[in-house]
mmCIF file of C-alpha atoms and ligand atoms in Angstrom:
data_model
loop_
_atom_site.group_PDB
_atom_site.id
_atom_site.type_symbol
_atom_site.label_atom_id
_atom_site.label_comp_id
_atom_site.label_asym_id
_atom_site.label_seq_id
_atom_site.Cartn_x
_atom_site.Cartn_y
_atom_site.Cartn_z
ATOM 1 C CA MET U 9 -22.487 -70.920 -123.903
ATOM 2 C CA ILE U 10 -23.015 -74.564 -122.913
ATOM 3 C CA ASP U 11 -22.050 -75.693 -126.383
ATOM 4 C CA LEU U 12 -18.919 -73.548 -126.283
ATOM 5 C CA LEU U 13 -17.937 -74.811 -122.842
ATOM 6 C CA ASP U 14 -18.396 -78.359 -124.076
ATOM 7 C CA ARG U 15 -16.319 -77.923 -127.218
ATOM 8 C CA LEU U 16 -13.479 -76.109 -125.471
ATOM 9 C CA ALA U 17 -13.301 -78.384 -122.483
ATOM 10 C CA ARG U 18 -13.857 -81.923 -123.658
ATOM 11 C CA PRO U 19 -10.617 -82.670 -125.548
ATOM 12 C CA PHE U 20 -8.723 -81.251 -122.584
ATOM 13 C CA LEU U 21 -10.718 -83.222 -120.009
ATOM 14 C CA TYR U 22 -10.165 -86.376 -122.022
ATOM 15 C CA ALA U 23 -6.393 -85.975 -121.795
ATOM 16 C CA LEU U 24 -6.443 -85.904 -117.992
ATOM 17 C CA GLU U 25 -6.489 -88.770 -115.508
ATOM 18 C CA PRO U 26 -10.257 -89.478 -115.093
ATOM 19 C CA GLU U 27 -10.583 -88.304 -111.501
ATOM 20 C CA ASP U 28 -8.623 -85.102 -112.195
ATOM 21 C CA ALA U 29 -10.866 -84.503 -115.220
ATOM 22 C CA HIS U 30 -13.933 -84.862 -113.029
ATOM 23 C CA GLY U 31 -12.555 -82.424 -110.460
ATOM 24 C CA LEU U 32 -11.875 -79.898 -113.226
ATOM 25 C CA ALA U 33 -15.360 -80.344 -114.725
ATOM 26 C CA ILE U 34 -16.871 -79.539 -111.324
ATOM 27 C CA ARG U 35 -14.687 -76.429 -111.001
ATOM 28 C CA MET U 36 -15.671 -75.273 -114.485
ATOM 29 C CA LEU U 37 -19.357 -75.657 -113.669
ATOM 30 C CA ARG U 38 -18.784 -73.742 -110.472
ATOM 31 C CA PHE U 39 -17.132 -70.753 -112.091
ATOM 32 C CA ALA U 40 -18.632 -70.649 -115.605
ATOM 33 C CA PRO U 41 -20.906 -67.651 -116.269
ATOM 34 C CA LEU U 42 -23.997 -69.756 -116.984
ATOM 35 C CA PRO U 43 -27.315 -68.265 -118.119
ATOM 36 C CA PRO U 44 -30.308 -68.585 -115.746
ATOM 37 C CA VAL U 45 -32.482 -71.711 -115.995
ATOM 38 C CA ALA U 46 -34.252 -71.680 -119.358
ATOM 39 C CA GLY U 47 -37.894 -72.788 -119.334
ATOM 40 C CA ASP U 48 -38.600 -76.213 -120.797
ATOM 41 C CA ASP U 49 -41.423 -77.150 -123.150
ATOM 42 C CA LYS U 50 -44.462 -77.832 -120.955
ATOM 43 C CA ARG U 51 -44.889 -81.277 -122.521
ATOM 44 C CA LEU U 52 -41.660 -82.401 -120.792
ATOM 45 C CA THR U 53 -43.045 -81.641 -117.327
ATOM 46 C CA VAL U 54 -43.294 -84.680 -115.037
ATOM 47 C CA ARG U 55 -45.152 -84.740 -111.725
ATOM 48 C CA VAL U 56 -44.172 -87.623 -109.449
ATOM 49 C CA PHE U 57 -43.407 -88.033 -105.718
ATOM 50 C CA GLY U 58 -45.524 -84.892 -105.193
ATOM 51 C CA LEU U 59 -42.785 -82.880 -106.952
ATOM 52 C CA ASN U 60 -42.840 -80.959 -110.236
ATOM 53 C CA PHE U 61 -39.946 -81.774 -112.574
ATOM 54 C CA PRO U 62 -39.546 -79.322 -115.502
ATOM 55 C CA ASN U 63 -38.092 -82.197 -117.538
ATOM 56 C CA PRO U 64 -37.377 -85.860 -116.740
ATOM 57 C CA ILE U 65 -33.577 -85.770 -117.113
ATOM 58 C CA GLY U 66 -31.546 -85.847 -113.890
ATOM 59 C CA VAL U 67 -27.901 -86.034 -112.889
ATOM 60 C CA ALA U 68 -27.265 -89.383 -111.214
ATOM 61 C CA ALA U 69 -25.644 -89.610 -107.791
ATOM 62 C CA GLY U 70 -21.862 -89.566 -107.710
ATOM 63 C CA PHE U 71 -21.354 -86.660 -110.100
ATOM 64 C CA ASP U 72 -21.803 -83.970 -107.452
ATOM 65 C CA LYS U 73 -21.081 -85.941 -104.298
ATOM 66 C CA ASN U 74 -20.610 -82.886 -102.087
ATOM 67 C CA ALA U 75 -23.229 -80.441 -103.415
ATOM 68 C CA ALA U 76 -20.613 -78.206 -105.025
ATOM 69 C CA VAL U 77 -22.650 -77.363 -108.144
ATOM 70 C CA PRO U 78 -26.364 -78.333 -107.948
ATOM 71 C CA ASP U 79 -27.567 -74.970 -109.251
ATOM 72 C CA ALA U 80 -25.090 -74.927 -112.137
ATOM 73 C CA LEU U 81 -26.394 -78.372 -113.137
ATOM 74 C CA LEU U 82 -29.988 -77.086 -113.097
ATOM 75 C CA ARG U 83 -28.864 -74.139 -115.227
ATOM 76 C CA VAL U 84 -27.305 -76.317 -117.919
ATOM 77 C CA GLY U 85 -30.699 -77.957 -118.433
ATOM 78 C CA PHE U 86 -31.163 -80.836 -116.023
ATOM 79 C CA GLY U 87 -34.662 -81.266 -114.586
ATOM 80 C CA PHE U 88 -33.263 -82.434 -111.248
ATOM 81 C CA VAL U 89 -29.990 -83.152 -109.488
ATOM 82 C CA GLU U 90 -29.204 -85.964 -107.066
ATOM 83 C CA VAL U 91 -26.364 -84.864 -104.795
ATOM 84 C CA GLY U 92 -24.292 -87.482 -102.905
ATOM 85 C CA THR U 93 -23.709 -90.145 -101.881
ATOM 86 C CA VAL U 94 -23.107 -88.368 -98.584
ATOM 87 C CA THR U 95 -21.973 -90.283 -95.498
ATOM 88 C CA PRO U 96 -22.489 -89.041 -91.907
ATOM 89 C CA LEU U 97 -18.770 -88.501 -91.246
ATOM 90 C CA PRO U 98 -16.178 -87.438 -93.832
ATOM 91 C CA GLN U 99 -14.260 -90.340 -95.394
ATOM 92 C CA THR U 100 -11.668 -90.524 -98.157
ATOM 93 C CA GLY U 101 -12.799 -93.666 -99.976
ATOM 94 C CA ASN U 102 -10.448 -96.131 -101.667
ATOM 95 C CA PRO U 103 -6.886 -95.368 -102.792
ATOM 96 C CA ARG U 104 -6.374 -93.894 -106.273
ATOM 97 C CA PRO U 105 -6.489 -94.814 -109.096
ATOM 98 C CA ARG U 106 -10.118 -95.799 -108.573
ATOM 99 C CA LEU U 107 -11.869 -94.444 -111.659
ATOM 100 C CA PHE U 108 -11.308 -95.905 -115.145
ATOM 101 C CA ARG U 109 -12.665 -95.024 -118.590
ATOM 102 C CA LEU U 110 -13.382 -97.876 -120.999
ATOM 103 C CA ASP U 111 -13.165 -95.743 -124.136
ATOM 104 C CA ALA U 112 -13.746 -98.568 -126.624
ATOM 105 C CA ASP U 113 -16.994 -99.465 -124.823
ATOM 106 C CA ARG U 114 -18.077 -96.003 -123.719
ATOM 107 C CA GLY U 115 -18.124 -97.402 -120.198
ATOM 108 C CA VAL U 116 -16.724 -96.400 -116.811
ATOM 109 C CA ILE U 117 -15.542 -98.525 -113.884
ATOM 110 C CA ASN U 118 -15.338 -96.912 -110.460
ATOM 111 C CA ARG U 119 -14.403 -98.131 -107.013
ATOM 112 C CA LEU U 120 -14.433 -94.751 -105.298
ATOM 113 C CA GLY U 121 -15.933 -96.231 -102.107
ATOM 114 C CA PHE U 122 -18.091 -93.315 -100.928
ATOM 115 C CA ASN U 123 -15.511 -90.556 -100.778
ATOM 116 C CA SER U 124 -17.554 -87.872 -99.031
ATOM 117 C CA GLN U 125 -16.887 -84.583 -97.279
ATOM 118 C CA GLY U 126 -19.504 -85.718 -94.782
ATOM 119 C CA ALA U 127 -22.964 -84.561 -93.732
ATOM 120 C CA ASP U 128 -22.010 -81.261 -92.076
ATOM 121 C CA ALA U 129 -20.342 -79.820 -95.186
ATOM 122 C CA VAL U 130 -23.028 -81.024 -97.609
ATOM 123 C CA LEU U 131 -25.842 -79.898 -95.331
ATOM 124 C CA ARG U 132 -24.356 -76.409 -95.096
ATOM 125 C CA ARG U 133 -24.249 -76.091 -98.896
ATOM 126 C CA LEU U 134 -27.768 -77.401 -99.426
ATOM 127 C CA ALA U 135 -29.157 -75.146 -96.699
ATOM 128 C CA ALA U 136 -27.482 -72.133 -98.323
ATOM 129 C CA ARG U 137 -29.224 -72.795 -101.657
ATOM 130 C CA ALA U 138 -32.562 -74.157 -100.386
ATOM 131 C CA GLN U 139 -34.451 -70.965 -101.251
ATOM 132 C CA PHE U 140 -33.390 -71.141 -104.927
ATOM 133 C CA GLY U 141 -35.912 -73.885 -105.731
ATOM 134 C CA GLY U 142 -35.423 -76.605 -108.321
ATOM 135 C CA VAL U 143 -35.508 -80.310 -107.531
ATOM 136 C CA VAL U 144 -32.336 -81.269 -105.648
ATOM 137 C CA GLY U 145 -32.388 -84.655 -103.942
ATOM 138 C CA ILE U 146 -29.806 -86.177 -101.632
ATOM 139 C CA ASN U 147 -28.412 -89.715 -101.910
ATOM 140 C CA ILE U 148 -27.347 -91.109 -98.523
ATOM 141 C CA GLY U 149 -25.005 -93.928 -97.475
ATOM 142 C CA ALA U 150 -23.410 -95.427 -94.400
ATOM 143 C CA ASN U 151 -19.821 -94.829 -93.310
ATOM 144 C CA LYS U 152 -17.494 -97.748 -94.006
ATOM 145 C CA GLU U 153 -16.521 -98.135 -90.351
ATOM 146 C CA THR U 154 -19.897 -97.406 -88.761
ATOM 147 C CA PRO U 155 -21.007 -99.587 -85.840
ATOM 148 C CA ASP U 156 -24.677 -99.323 -86.954
ATOM 149 C CA ARG U 157 -25.473 -98.894 -90.657
ATOM 150 C CA ILE U 158 -29.218 -98.413 -90.256
ATOM 151 C CA ALA U 159 -28.630 -95.701 -87.648
ATOM 152 C CA ASP U 160 -26.489 -93.843 -90.212
ATOM 153 C CA TYR U 161 -29.389 -93.765 -92.697
ATOM 154 C CA VAL U 162 -31.889 -92.706 -90.046
ATOM 155 C CA ARG U 163 -29.690 -89.856 -88.866
ATOM 156 C CA LEU U 164 -29.088 -88.633 -92.434
ATOM 157 C CA ILE U 165 -32.816 -88.607 -93.214
ATOM 158 C CA GLU U 166 -33.483 -86.612 -90.059
ATOM 159 C CA ARG U 167 -30.771 -84.107 -90.937
ATOM 160 C CA PHE U 168 -31.409 -83.677 -94.675
ATOM 161 C CA ALA U 169 -35.219 -83.824 -94.910
ATOM 162 C CA ALA U 170 -35.596 -80.059 -94.535
ATOM 163 C CA VAL U 171 -33.128 -79.091 -97.279
ATOM 164 C CA ALA U 172 -33.558 -81.857 -99.888
ATOM 165 C CA SER U 173 -36.433 -82.340 -102.353
ATOM 166 C CA TYR U 174 -36.180 -86.095 -101.793
ATOM 167 C CA VAL U 175 -33.872 -88.622 -100.103
ATOM 168 C CA THR U 176 -32.447 -91.722 -101.809
ATOM 169 C CA VAL U 177 -31.467 -94.634 -99.589
ATOM 170 C CA ASN U 178 -28.459 -96.101 -101.377
ATOM 171 C CA ILE U 179 -27.723 -99.696 -100.452
ATOM 172 C CA SER U 180 -26.476 -100.705 -103.888
ATOM 173 C CA SER U 181 -22.962 -99.313 -104.277
ATOM 174 C CA PRO U 182 -20.559 -102.221 -104.808
ATOM 175 C CA ASN U 183 -17.554 -100.460 -103.281
ATOM 176 C CA THR U 184 -18.421 -100.521 -99.576
ATOM 177 C CA PRO U 185 -17.932 -104.115 -98.394
ATOM 178 C CA GLY U 186 -21.202 -105.687 -97.241
ATOM 179 C CA LEU U 187 -23.397 -102.692 -98.122
ATOM 180 C CA ARG U 188 -25.397 -104.520 -100.771
ATOM 181 C CA ASN U 189 -26.300 -107.207 -98.220
ATOM 182 C CA MET U 190 -28.759 -104.643 -96.897
ATOM 183 C CA GLN U 191 -30.930 -105.551 -99.899
ATOM 184 C CA GLN U 192 -31.551 -108.873 -98.167
ATOM 185 C CA ALA U 193 -35.191 -109.121 -96.979
ATOM 186 C CA ALA U 194 -34.991 -108.978 -93.179
ATOM 187 C CA VAL U 195 -32.405 -106.173 -93.112
ATOM 188 C CA LEU U 196 -34.202 -104.196 -95.834
ATOM 189 C CA ASP U 197 -37.524 -104.398 -94.031
ATOM 190 C CA ASP U 198 -35.972 -103.045 -90.844
ATOM 191 C CA LEU U 199 -34.082 -100.332 -92.756
ATOM 192 C CA LEU U 200 -37.124 -99.095 -94.675
ATOM 193 C CA ALA U 201 -39.397 -99.227 -91.630
ATOM 194 C CA ARG U 202 -36.962 -97.042 -89.701
ATOM 195 C CA ALA U 203 -36.287 -94.771 -92.685
ATOM 196 C CA ILE U 204 -40.000 -94.045 -93.187
ATOM 197 C CA ASP U 205 -40.417 -93.623 -89.449
ATOM 198 C CA ALA U 206 -37.601 -91.031 -89.405
ATOM 199 C CA ARG U 207 -39.182 -89.175 -92.308
ATOM 200 C CA GLU U 208 -42.551 -89.062 -90.499
ATOM 201 C CA ARG U 209 -40.934 -87.916 -87.275
ATOM 202 C CA VAL U 210 -39.329 -84.852 -88.863
ATOM 203 C CA ALA U 211 -42.162 -84.064 -91.307
ATOM 204 C CA PRO U 212 -43.936 -81.561 -89.005
ATOM 205 C CA ASN U 213 -40.865 -79.300 -89.289
ATOM 206 C CA ALA U 214 -39.218 -80.453 -92.505
ATOM 207 C CA GLY U 215 -42.350 -80.894 -94.626
ATOM 208 C CA PRO U 216 -43.048 -83.928 -96.800
ATOM 209 C CA THR U 217 -39.891 -85.644 -98.093
ATOM 210 C CA PRO U 218 -40.196 -88.524 -100.552
ATOM 211 C CA VAL U 219 -37.945 -91.484 -99.722
ATOM 212 C CA LEU U 220 -36.579 -93.502 -102.664
ATOM 213 C CA LEU U 221 -34.613 -96.756 -102.683
ATOM 214 C CA LYS U 222 -31.731 -97.286 -105.123
ATOM 215 C CA ILE U 223 -31.052 -100.900 -106.028
ATOM 216 C CA ALA U 224 -28.316 -102.836 -107.811
ATOM 217 C CA PRO U 225 -28.889 -104.235 -111.307
ATOM 218 C CA ASP U 226 -27.251 -107.452 -110.077
ATOM 219 C CA LEU U 227 -30.137 -108.682 -107.885
ATOM 220 C CA SER U 228 -31.561 -112.083 -108.749
ATOM 221 C CA LEU U 229 -35.252 -112.054 -109.725
ATOM 222 C CA PRO U 230 -36.314 -113.842 -106.496
ATOM 223 C CA ASP U 231 -34.421 -111.165 -104.559
ATOM 224 C CA LEU U 232 -36.124 -108.482 -106.661
ATOM 225 C CA ASP U 233 -39.498 -110.030 -105.741
ATOM 226 C CA ASP U 234 -38.594 -109.562 -102.066
ATOM 227 C CA VAL U 235 -37.230 -106.039 -102.498
ATOM 228 C CA VAL U 236 -40.298 -104.804 -104.378
ATOM 229 C CA GLY U 237 -42.642 -106.543 -101.912
ATOM 230 C CA ILE U 238 -40.932 -104.851 -98.958
ATOM 231 C CA ALA U 239 -40.759 -101.478 -100.706
ATOM 232 C CA ARG U 240 -44.486 -101.678 -101.366
ATOM 233 C CA SER U 241 -45.433 -102.841 -97.885
ATOM 234 C CA ARG U 242 -43.299 -100.115 -96.291
ATOM 235 C CA ARG U 243 -44.864 -97.584 -98.658
ATOM 236 C CA ILE U 244 -41.722 -95.979 -99.926
ATOM 237 C CA ASP U 245 -42.234 -93.304 -102.587
ATOM 238 C CA GLY U 246 -40.189 -94.753 -105.443
ATOM 239 C CA MET U 247 -37.177 -96.739 -106.574
ATOM 240 C CA ILE U 248 -34.089 -95.975 -108.648
ATOM 241 C CA VAL U 249 -33.026 -98.810 -110.942
ATOM 242 C CA GLY U 250 -30.198 -98.802 -110.690
ATOM 243 C CA ASN U 251 -26.629 -98.574 -109.640
ATOM 244 C CA THR U 252 -23.454 -99.837 -111.348
ATOM 245 C CA THR U 253 -22.942 -103.563 -112.038
ATOM 246 C CA VAL U 254 -20.189 -105.842 -110.769
ATOM 247 C CA THR U 255 -20.750 -108.065 -113.811
ATOM 248 C CA ARG U 256 -18.677 -107.689 -116.972
ATOM 249 C CA PRO U 257 -20.794 -108.138 -120.126
ATOM 250 C CA LYS U 258 -19.270 -110.368 -122.815
ATOM 251 C CA SER U 259 -19.376 -107.476 -125.275
ATOM 252 C CA LEU U 260 -16.617 -105.492 -123.483
ATOM 253 C CA ARG U 261 -13.633 -104.607 -125.652
ATOM 254 C CA ALA U 262 -11.437 -102.567 -123.281
ATOM 255 C CA MET U 263 -10.071 -105.787 -121.776
ATOM 256 C CA GLU U 264 -7.361 -104.252 -119.580
ATOM 257 C CA GLN U 265 -9.646 -101.750 -117.842
ATOM 258 C CA ALA U 266 -12.473 -104.307 -117.631
ATOM 259 C CA LYS U 267 -10.313 -106.296 -115.202
ATOM 260 C CA GLU U 268 -10.348 -103.447 -112.670
ATOM 261 C CA ALA U 269 -12.484 -104.128 -109.611
ATOM 262 C CA GLY U 270 -15.511 -101.892 -109.163
ATOM 263 C CA GLY U 271 -18.895 -100.999 -110.608
ATOM 264 C CA LEU U 272 -19.374 -100.750 -114.356
ATOM 265 C CA SER U 273 -21.578 -98.002 -115.815
ATOM 266 C CA GLY U 274 -22.240 -96.432 -119.189
ATOM 267 C CA ARG U 275 -23.273 -97.988 -122.495
ATOM 268 C CA PRO U 276 -22.336 -101.618 -121.608
ATOM 269 C CA LEU U 277 -24.739 -101.416 -118.643
ATOM 270 C CA LEU U 278 -27.771 -100.392 -120.727
ATOM 271 C CA PRO U 279 -29.236 -103.852 -121.558
ATOM 272 C CA LEU U 280 -29.000 -105.152 -117.973
ATOM 273 C CA ALA U 281 -30.213 -101.877 -116.455
ATOM 274 C CA ASN U 282 -33.219 -101.780 -118.807
ATOM 275 C CA ARG U 283 -34.049 -105.414 -118.091
ATOM 276 C CA MET U 284 -33.984 -104.864 -114.326
ATOM 277 C CA LEU U 285 -36.025 -101.670 -114.718
ATOM 278 C CA ALA U 286 -38.695 -103.489 -116.728
ATOM 279 C CA GLU U 287 -38.694 -106.414 -114.268
ATOM 280 C CA THR U 288 -39.175 -103.913 -111.441
ATOM 281 C CA PHE U 289 -41.917 -102.046 -113.326
ATOM 282 C CA VAL U 290 -44.041 -105.174 -113.809
ATOM 283 C CA ARG U 291 -43.666 -106.072 -110.130
ATOM 284 C CA VAL U 292 -44.491 -102.602 -108.799
ATOM 285 C CA GLU U 293 -47.844 -102.495 -110.653
ATOM 286 C CA GLY U 294 -48.043 -98.727 -110.504
ATOM 287 C CA ALA U 295 -47.706 -98.569 -106.694
ATOM 288 C CA PHE U 296 -44.949 -95.942 -107.082
ATOM 289 C CA PRO U 297 -42.906 -94.384 -109.917
ATOM 290 C CA LEU U 298 -39.425 -95.498 -110.985
ATOM 291 C CA VAL U 299 -36.293 -93.587 -111.874
ATOM 292 C CA GLY U 300 -34.229 -95.278 -114.601
ATOM 293 C CA ALA U 301 -30.432 -95.032 -114.599
ATOM 294 C CA GLY U 302 -27.756 -96.953 -116.454
ATOM 295 C CA GLY U 303 -26.311 -96.557 -119.910
ATOM 296 C CA ILE U 304 -28.175 -93.545 -121.280
ATOM 297 C CA ASP U 305 -25.943 -91.824 -123.836
ATOM 298 C CA SER U 306 -28.416 -90.633 -126.494
ATOM 299 C CA GLY U 307 -31.971 -89.386 -126.966
ATOM 300 C CA ALA U 308 -33.027 -92.826 -128.186
ATOM 301 C CA SER U 309 -31.620 -94.613 -125.117
ATOM 302 C CA ALA U 310 -33.405 -92.128 -122.825
ATOM 303 C CA LEU U 311 -36.745 -92.735 -124.563
ATOM 304 C CA GLY U 312 -36.059 -96.480 -124.405
ATOM 305 C CA LYS U 313 -35.505 -96.154 -120.657
ATOM 306 C CA ILE U 314 -38.861 -94.404 -120.225
ATOM 307 C CA ARG U 315 -40.565 -97.062 -122.355
ATOM 308 C CA ALA U 316 -38.949 -99.768 -120.174
ATOM 309 C CA GLY U 317 -40.614 -98.260 -117.089
ATOM 310 C CA ALA U 318 -38.962 -95.007 -115.979
ATOM 311 C CA SER U 319 -40.958 -91.879 -115.150
ATOM 312 C CA LEU U 320 -37.650 -90.025 -114.743
ATOM 313 C CA VAL U 321 -34.156 -90.837 -116.011
ATOM 314 C CA GLN U 322 -30.674 -90.117 -114.681
ATOM 315 C CA VAL U 323 -27.342 -89.905 -116.476
ATOM 316 C CA TYR U 324 -23.730 -89.911 -115.414
ATOM 317 C CA SER U 325 -21.333 -91.859 -117.662
ATOM 318 C CA GLY U 326 -23.033 -90.564 -120.816
ATOM 319 C CA LEU U 327 -21.892 -87.073 -119.825
ATOM 320 C CA VAL U 328 -18.272 -88.233 -119.869
ATOM 321 C CA PHE U 329 -18.508 -89.357 -123.487
ATOM 322 C CA ARG U 330 -21.146 -86.991 -124.873
ATOM 323 C CA GLY U 331 -20.741 -83.838 -122.791
ATOM 324 C CA LEU U 332 -23.539 -81.522 -121.747
ATOM 325 C CA GLY U 333 -24.963 -81.509 -125.290
ATOM 326 C CA LEU U 334 -26.526 -84.843 -124.358
ATOM 327 C CA ILE U 335 -29.204 -83.011 -122.352
ATOM 328 C CA ALA U 336 -30.520 -81.024 -125.338
ATOM 329 C CA GLU U 337 -30.344 -84.108 -127.549
ATOM 330 C CA ILE U 338 -32.538 -86.072 -125.153
ATOM 331 C CA LYS U 339 -35.078 -83.244 -124.927
ATOM 332 C CA ASP U 340 -35.196 -82.938 -128.739
ATOM 333 C CA THR U 341 -35.756 -86.683 -129.114
ATOM 334 C CA LEU U 342 -38.543 -86.747 -126.516
ATOM 335 C CA LEU U 343 -40.288 -83.731 -128.048
ATOM 336 C CA ALA U 344 -39.996 -85.209 -131.550
ATOM 337 C CA ALA U 345 -41.630 -88.428 -130.318
ATOM 338 C CA LEU U 346 -44.439 -86.486 -128.596
ATOM 339 C CA GLY U 347 -45.026 -84.451 -131.761
ATOM 340 C CA ARG U 348 -45.048 -87.528 -133.974
ATOM 341 C CA ASP U 349 -47.463 -89.411 -131.716
ATOM 342 C CA GLY U 350 -49.656 -86.401 -130.951
ATOM 343 C CA GLN U 351 -49.099 -86.809 -127.178
ATOM 344 C CA ALA U 352 -49.364 -83.975 -124.658
ATOM 345 C CA SER U 353 -47.013 -85.575 -122.106
ATOM 346 C CA LEU U 354 -44.622 -88.471 -121.572
ATOM 347 C CA VAL U 355 -46.950 -90.464 -119.291
ATOM 348 C CA ASP U 356 -48.214 -92.813 -121.961
ATOM 349 C CA TYR U 357 -44.671 -93.904 -122.809
ATOM 350 C CA VAL U 358 -43.830 -94.961 -119.244
ATOM 351 C CA GLY U 359 -43.518 -98.747 -119.208
ATOM 352 C CA ALA U 360 -45.060 -99.138 -122.675
ATOM 353 C CA ASP U 361 -42.343 -101.681 -123.557
ATOM 354 C CA ALA U 362 -41.859 -103.210 -120.083
ATOM 355 C CA ALA U 363 -43.616 -106.488 -120.822
ATOM 356 C CA ALA U 364 -41.780 -106.849 -124.126
ATOM 357 C CA VAL U 365 -38.397 -106.168 -122.486
ATOM 358 C CA THR U 366 -39.021 -108.846 -119.838
ATOM 359 C CA ALA U 367 -39.739 -111.367 -122.608
ATOM 360 C CA GLU U 368 -36.328 -110.919 -124.266
ATOM 361 C CA PRO U 369 -33.438 -113.335 -123.620
ATOM 362 C CA TRP U 370 -31.475 -112.320 -120.497
ATOM 363 C CA PRO U 371 -28.739 -109.802 -121.442
ATOM 364 C CA LYS U 372 -25.260 -111.351 -121.530
HETATM 365 C C1 FMN K 4 -17.725 -92.209 -110.999
HETATM 366 C C2 FMN K 4 -19.060 -92.650 -110.501
HETATM 367 C C3 FMN K 4 -19.418 -92.430 -109.173
HETATM 368 C C4 FMN K 4 -20.658 -92.843 -108.698
HETATM 369 N N1 FMN K 4 -20.995 -92.587 -107.401
HETATM 370 C C5 FMN K 4 -22.227 -92.936 -106.956
HETATM 371 C C6 FMN K 4 -22.639 -92.617 -105.637
HETATM 372 O O1 FMN K 4 -21.910 -91.992 -104.867
HETATM 373 N N2 FMN K 4 -23.872 -93.035 -105.235
HETATM 374 C C7 FMN K 4 -24.729 -93.708 -106.064
HETATM 375 O O2 FMN K 4 -25.842 -94.040 -105.664
HETATM 376 N N3 FMN K 4 -24.387 -93.982 -107.335
HETATM 377 C C8 FMN K 4 -23.160 -93.618 -107.792
HETATM 378 N N4 FMN K 4 -22.809 -93.894 -109.087
HETATM 379 C C9 FMN K 4 -23.772 -94.630 -109.953
HETATM 380 C C10 FMN K 4 -24.601 -93.678 -110.817
HETATM 381 O O3 FMN K 4 -25.387 -92.861 -110.000
HETATM 382 C C11 FMN K 4 -25.499 -94.474 -111.780
HETATM 383 O O4 FMN K 4 -26.431 -95.213 -111.016
HETATM 384 C C12 FMN K 4 -24.717 -95.439 -112.670
HETATM 385 O O5 FMN K 4 -23.479 -94.873 -113.034
HETATM 386 C C13 FMN K 4 -25.477 -95.802 -113.929
HETATM 387 O O6 FMN K 4 -25.705 -94.670 -114.741
HETATM 388 P P1 FMN K 4 -24.772 -94.277 -116.002
HETATM 389 O O7 FMN K 4 -24.626 -95.508 -116.839
HETATM 390 O O8 FMN K 4 -25.530 -93.175 -116.691
HETATM 391 O O9 FMN K 4 -23.481 -93.810 -115.459
HETATM 392 C C14 FMN K 4 -21.567 -93.496 -109.575
HETATM 393 C C15 FMN K 4 -21.192 -93.710 -110.903
HETATM 394 C C16 FMN K 4 -19.966 -93.300 -111.388
HETATM 395 C C17 FMN K 4 -19.618 -93.532 -112.836
#
């Protein structure tokens, strides 16, 4: 069924303007008669953040911003879904066009700017499906015009803790002016202190809710030192490395689209994203697990991401170019590696190449 859906839909989706294609893909997932969640091979199970993931492959934030299809995404084989980014109040984001495909590079540039239906709508949908189980996290962000950014995050944690498996504090999207400045040490320390405080305050009713921090791949290494130090001292549960990049690698071939403002994702992001992941892994020293995102578009690149330091991986742009078949390909590759190496789980791969990756020349 998934294979059929993929083969019928992809040529058609490709012909559409990228944002229309995305809207149609969401509608198809919503209405397709999908089979129930199929069990995964036990060797793909990952336990981190106190949660059980049936497999380590997640949908990255931005694909299902408004929680329209989390259960369909679990049914097509993902081990977890990160809904959002959701903002407290609805906002429309930047004017269209604001999403561009770099076909020659298998990359995407977006400057959506947190288009969100807002917390009320997303909360309603997550509450309605909370009893279905499965790992569904929520990625939260501040409204563009908010008078108090940190207060936005605090309020969203309080509201979503009861219906989300985990909460990701997103301060790394390049399309909300000034947002990434929250990665700066003094602001970040205040933000994380108040975020963890909010989580603790609602825990008696909401239960335990892991809080993750999603960072930009464009941080300098001294800034990364600070970010990891603060994340560790504030005892957050994990980090996602990372978001889209505002840099434009020299390798890009789709020159026209590459000039568009916004965050670049997909294959051209892979070297930088892996480098930042490995740099983060060596700094975290096992204090918490990492989620690796950026440039995964094959089984090999997913395994490489785990070896660079990720306990879990997330994909978005790879789905645009490879379709849903990418999920099965990644699982096959991971299981083949486990079989070949006689391993019972993925844990021994996590970070196995981190030191080696940090010793390579900086990606250009
Ligand atoms: C169209 C689009 C929208 C995105 N929206 C969000 C978002 O709302 N919040 C967020 O944290 N990341 C967002 N991202 C970033 C992805 O979650 C991911 O970190 C990044 O794209 C790298 O992964 P990829 O190379 O597999 O796409 C978005 C990415 C794309 C392509």
